[in-house]
Amino acid sequence: MRLLPLACLISSALLSTSTIAVTKDLAAAIHTDYQQHLEPLFKHFHQNPELSFMEFKTAERLAKELKAAGFEVTTGVGKTGVVAILKNGKGPLVMMRADMDALPVEEKSGLPYASKVKSKDWHGNEVR
């Protein structure tokens, strides 16, 4: 009976060590994916904004990225909307909603990837 608490303590220590290793591996993988893929994609979308109901290139690129990640993708929802479903067996369905349209304002952030795009709104007025 005296060995049981010691065995539990050793098992707990081993579990903690392996959990830390997995957590570090996951964090490293997320960081690498962000650096190589997500950050350039974020900058692309930031540099190439499109106004509401005019997000044709944005929707096309988003659909392409989601398909590559394994999602079932439906495009043209409400004109430029994209719906993506990732099946992962039985269980609850998680839904998210995001906007992908830009505002017609000049960006003055000073960021190296700031938008310099000029667009025409639905009335033909040039906006930034």
PDB file of C-alpha atoms in Angstrom:
ATOM      1  CA  MET A   1       0.000   0.000   0.000  1.00  0.00           C
ATOM      2  CA  ARG A   2       2.872   2.395   0.575  1.00  0.00           C
ATOM      3  CA  LEU A   3       3.960   2.110  -3.064  1.00  0.00           C
ATOM      4  CA  LEU A   4       0.610   3.329  -4.410  1.00  0.00           C
ATOM      5  CA  PRO A   5       1.109   6.999  -3.431  1.00  0.00           C
ATOM      6  CA  LEU A   6       4.635   6.888  -4.874  1.00  0.00           C
ATOM      7  CA  ALA A   7       3.350   5.334  -8.132  1.00  0.00           C
ATOM      8  CA  CYS A   8       0.668   8.021  -8.389  1.00  0.00           C
ATOM      9  CA  LEU A   9       3.238  10.747  -7.809  1.00  0.00           C
ATOM     10  CA  ILE A  10       5.589   9.326 -10.464  1.00  0.00           C
ATOM     11  CA  SER A  11       2.699   8.888 -12.943  1.00  0.00           C
ATOM     12  CA  SER A  12       1.614  12.445 -12.282  1.00  0.00           C
ATOM     13  CA  ALA A  13       5.140  13.763 -12.864  1.00  0.00           C
ATOM     14  CA  LEU A  14       5.487  11.782 -16.105  1.00  0.00           C
ATOM     15  CA  LEU A  15       2.094  12.958 -17.309  1.00  0.00           C
ATOM     16  CA  SER A  16       2.978  16.564 -16.574  1.00  0.00           C
ATOM     17  CA  THR A  17       6.291  16.260 -18.428  1.00  0.00           C
ATOM     18  CA  SER A  18       4.670  14.744 -21.520  1.00  0.00           C
ATOM     19  CA  THR A  19       1.850  17.298 -21.425  1.00  0.00           C
ATOM     20  CA  ILE A  20       4.394  20.124 -21.343  1.00  0.00           C
ATOM     21  CA  ALA A  21       6.255  18.586 -24.297  1.00  0.00           C
ATOM     22  CA  VAL A  22       3.041  18.246 -26.314  1.00  0.00           C
ATOM     23  CA  THR A  23       2.044  21.806 -25.405  1.00  0.00           C
ATOM     24  CA  LYS A  24       5.440  23.128 -26.524  1.00  0.00           C
ATOM     25  CA  ASP A  25       5.232  21.129 -29.771  1.00  0.00           C
ATOM     26  CA  LEU A  26       1.732  22.466 -30.437  1.00  0.00           C
ATOM     27  CA  ALA A  27       2.787  26.044 -29.668  1.00  0.00           C
ATOM     28  CA  ALA A  28       5.778  25.689 -32.013  1.00  0.00           C
ATOM     29  CA  ALA A  29       3.565  24.266 -34.785  1.00  0.00           C
ATOM     30  CA  ILE A  30       1.049  27.102 -34.371  1.00  0.00           C
ATOM     31  CA  HIS A  31       3.837  29.686 -34.447  1.00  0.00           C
ATOM     32  CA  THR A  32       5.361  28.155 -37.584  1.00  0.00           C
ATOM     33  CA  ASP A  33       1.979  27.984 -39.336  1.00  0.00           C
ATOM     34  CA  TYR A  34       1.253  31.588 -38.402  1.00  0.00           C
ATOM     35  CA  GLN A  35       4.626  32.811 -39.686  1.00  0.00           C
ATOM     36  CA  GLN A  36       4.521  30.819 -42.933  1.00  0.00           C
ATOM     37  CA  HIS A  37       0.842  31.000 -43.845  1.00  0.00           C
ATOM     38  CA  LEU A  38      -1.553  32.966 -41.661  1.00  0.00           C
ATOM     39  CA  GLU A  39       0.449  36.185 -41.291  1.00  0.00           C
ATOM     40  CA  PRO A  40       1.019  36.566 -45.063  1.00  0.00           C
ATOM     41  CA  LEU A  41      -2.684  35.792 -45.635  1.00  0.00           C
ATOM     42  CA  PHE A  42      -3.707  38.402 -43.043  1.00  0.00           C
ATOM     43  CA  LYS A  43      -1.454  40.977 -44.699  1.00  0.00           C
ATOM     44  CA  HIS A  44      -2.848  40.097 -48.147  1.00  0.00           C
ATOM     45  CA  PHE A  45      -6.424  40.692 -46.985  1.00  0.00           C
ATOM     46  CA  HIS A  46      -5.395  43.879 -45.177  1.00  0.00           C
ATOM     47  CA  GLN A  47      -3.642  45.279 -48.257  1.00  0.00           C
ATOM     48  CA  ASN A  48      -6.477  44.348 -50.622  1.00  0.00           C
ATOM     49  CA  PRO A  49      -9.754  45.443 -49.009  1.00  0.00           C
ATOM     50  CA  GLU A  50     -13.070  45.363 -50.839  1.00  0.00           C
ATOM     51  CA  LEU A  51     -16.255  47.243 -49.991  1.00  0.00           C
ATOM     52  CA  SER A  52     -19.445  45.583 -48.787  1.00  0.00           C
ATOM     53  CA  PHE A  53     -21.133  43.370 -51.418  1.00  0.00           C
ATOM     54  CA  MET A  54     -18.062  43.876 -53.630  1.00  0.00           C
ATOM     55  CA  GLU A  55     -15.779  41.345 -51.902  1.00  0.00           C
ATOM     56  CA  PHE A  56     -15.453  39.088 -54.941  1.00  0.00           C
ATOM     57  CA  LYS A  57     -11.663  38.562 -54.803  1.00  0.00           C
ATOM     58  CA  THR A  58     -11.725  38.306 -51.011  1.00  0.00           C
ATOM     59  CA  ALA A  59     -14.461  35.646 -51.110  1.00  0.00           C
ATOM     60  CA  GLU A  60     -12.651  33.728 -53.840  1.00  0.00           C
ATOM     61  CA  ARG A  61      -9.374  33.682 -51.895  1.00  0.00           C
ATOM     62  CA  LEU A  62     -11.110  32.795 -48.624  1.00  0.00           C
ATOM     63  CA  ALA A  63     -12.977  29.915 -50.297  1.00  0.00           C
ATOM     64  CA  LYS A  64      -9.712  28.637 -51.801  1.00  0.00           C
ATOM     65  CA  GLU A  65      -7.962  28.738 -48.405  1.00  0.00           C
ATOM     66  CA  LEU A  66     -10.861  27.005 -46.640  1.00  0.00           C
ATOM     67  CA  LYS A  67     -11.045  24.249 -49.287  1.00  0.00           C
ATOM     68  CA  ALA A  68      -7.302  23.665 -48.917  1.00  0.00           C
ATOM     69  CA  ALA A  69      -7.824  23.289 -45.159  1.00  0.00           C
ATOM     70  CA  GLY A  70     -10.410  20.547 -45.721  1.00  0.00           C
ATOM     71  CA  PHE A  71     -13.672  22.477 -45.393  1.00  0.00           C
ATOM     72  CA  GLU A  72     -16.749  21.896 -47.554  1.00  0.00           C
ATOM     73  CA  VAL A  73     -17.278  25.341 -49.090  1.00  0.00           C
ATOM     74  CA  THR A  74     -20.331  27.052 -50.547  1.00  0.00           C
ATOM     75  CA  THR A  75     -19.835  30.413 -52.240  1.00  0.00           C
ATOM     76  CA  GLY A  76     -22.170  33.127 -53.471  1.00  0.00           C
ATOM     77  CA  VAL A  77     -24.284  33.125 -50.312  1.00  0.00           C
ATOM     78  CA  GLY A  78     -26.077  36.474 -50.219  1.00  0.00           C
ATOM     79  CA  LYS A  79     -23.953  37.467 -53.231  1.00  0.00           C
ATOM     80  CA  THR A  80     -20.389  37.401 -51.854  1.00  0.00           C
ATOM     81  CA  GLY A  81     -20.772  35.279 -48.714  1.00  0.00           C
ATOM     82  CA  VAL A  82     -18.842  32.087 -48.014  1.00  0.00           C
ATOM     83  CA  VAL A  83     -20.079  29.201 -45.867  1.00  0.00           C
ATOM     84  CA  ALA A  84     -17.605  26.530 -44.800  1.00  0.00           C
ATOM     85  CA  ILE A  85     -18.253  23.299 -42.926  1.00  0.00           C
ATOM     86  CA  LEU A  86     -15.583  21.119 -41.343  1.00  0.00           C
ATOM     87  CA  LYS A  87     -16.933  17.729 -40.334  1.00  0.00           C
ATOM     88  CA  ASN A  88     -15.324  16.045 -37.377  1.00  0.00           C
ATOM     89  CA  GLY A  89     -17.594  13.158 -36.497  1.00  0.00           C
ATOM     90  CA  LYS A  90     -20.618  13.202 -34.235  1.00  0.00           C
ATOM     91  CA  GLY A  91     -21.054  15.957 -31.735  1.00  0.00           C
ATOM     92  CA  PRO A  92     -22.146  19.540 -31.484  1.00  0.00           C
ATOM     93  CA  LEU A  93     -21.858  21.934 -34.399  1.00  0.00           C
ATOM     94  CA  VAL A  94     -19.921  25.120 -33.777  1.00  0.00           C
ATOM     95  CA  MET A  95     -20.764  28.118 -35.948  1.00  0.00           C
ATOM     96  CA  MET A  96     -18.847  31.346 -36.419  1.00  0.00           C
ATOM     97  CA  ARG A  97     -19.632  34.484 -38.378  1.00  0.00           C
ATOM     98  CA  ALA A  98     -17.137  37.027 -39.644  1.00  0.00           C
ATOM     99  CA  ASP A  99     -17.262  40.128 -41.803  1.00  0.00           C
ATOM    100  CA  MET A 100     -14.843  40.499 -44.700  1.00  0.00           C
ATOM    101  CA  ASP A 101     -15.832  43.892 -46.067  1.00  0.00           C
ATOM    102  CA  ALA A 102     -13.766  47.045 -45.792  1.00  0.00           C
ATOM    103  CA  LEU A 103     -14.834  50.513 -44.774  1.00  0.00           C
ATOM    104  CA  PRO A 104     -14.477  53.351 -47.295  1.00  0.00           C
ATOM    105  CA  VAL A 105     -11.850  55.249 -45.299  1.00  0.00           C
ATOM    106  CA  GLU A 106      -8.205  56.057 -45.939  1.00  0.00           C
ATOM    107  CA  GLU A 107      -5.896  53.980 -43.774  1.00  0.00           C
ATOM    108  CA  LYS A 108      -3.439  56.046 -41.781  1.00  0.00           C
ATOM    109  CA  SER A 109      -1.973  53.322 -39.588  1.00  0.00           C
ATOM    110  CA  GLY A 110       1.555  53.656 -40.945  1.00  0.00           C
ATOM    111  CA  LEU A 111       1.860  49.875 -41.107  1.00  0.00           C
ATOM    112  CA  PRO A 112       4.145  48.526 -43.833  1.00  0.00           C
ATOM    113  CA  TYR A 113       1.206  46.473 -45.123  1.00  0.00           C
ATOM    114  CA  ALA A 114      -1.345  49.306 -44.965  1.00  0.00           C
ATOM    115  CA  SER A 115      -3.959  49.399 -47.700  1.00  0.00           C
ATOM    116  CA  LYS A 116      -3.414  51.827 -50.531  1.00  0.00           C
ATOM    117  CA  VAL A 117      -6.406  50.544 -52.503  1.00  0.00           C
ATOM    118  CA  LYS A 118      -8.807  53.003 -54.079  1.00  0.00           C
ATOM    119  CA  SER A 119     -12.253  51.665 -54.927  1.00  0.00           C
ATOM    120  CA  LYS A 120     -15.478  52.924 -56.395  1.00  0.00           C
ATOM    121  CA  ASP A 121     -18.598  52.579 -54.321  1.00  0.00           C
ATOM    122  CA  TRP A 122     -21.987  51.597 -55.731  1.00  0.00           C
ATOM    123  CA  HIS A 123     -22.572  55.228 -56.769  1.00  0.00           C
ATOM    124  CA  GLY A 124     -19.276  55.477 -58.701  1.00  0.00           C
ATOM    125  CA  ASN A 125     -17.570  57.639 -56.080  1.00  0.00           C
ATOM    126  CA  GLU A 126     -13.868  56.912 -55.576  1.00  0.00           C
ATOM    127  CA  VAL A 127     -13.113  55.958 -51.976  1.00  0.00           C
ATOM    128  CA  ARG A 128     -10.076  54.692 -50.135  1.00  0.00           C
TER     129      ARG A 128
END
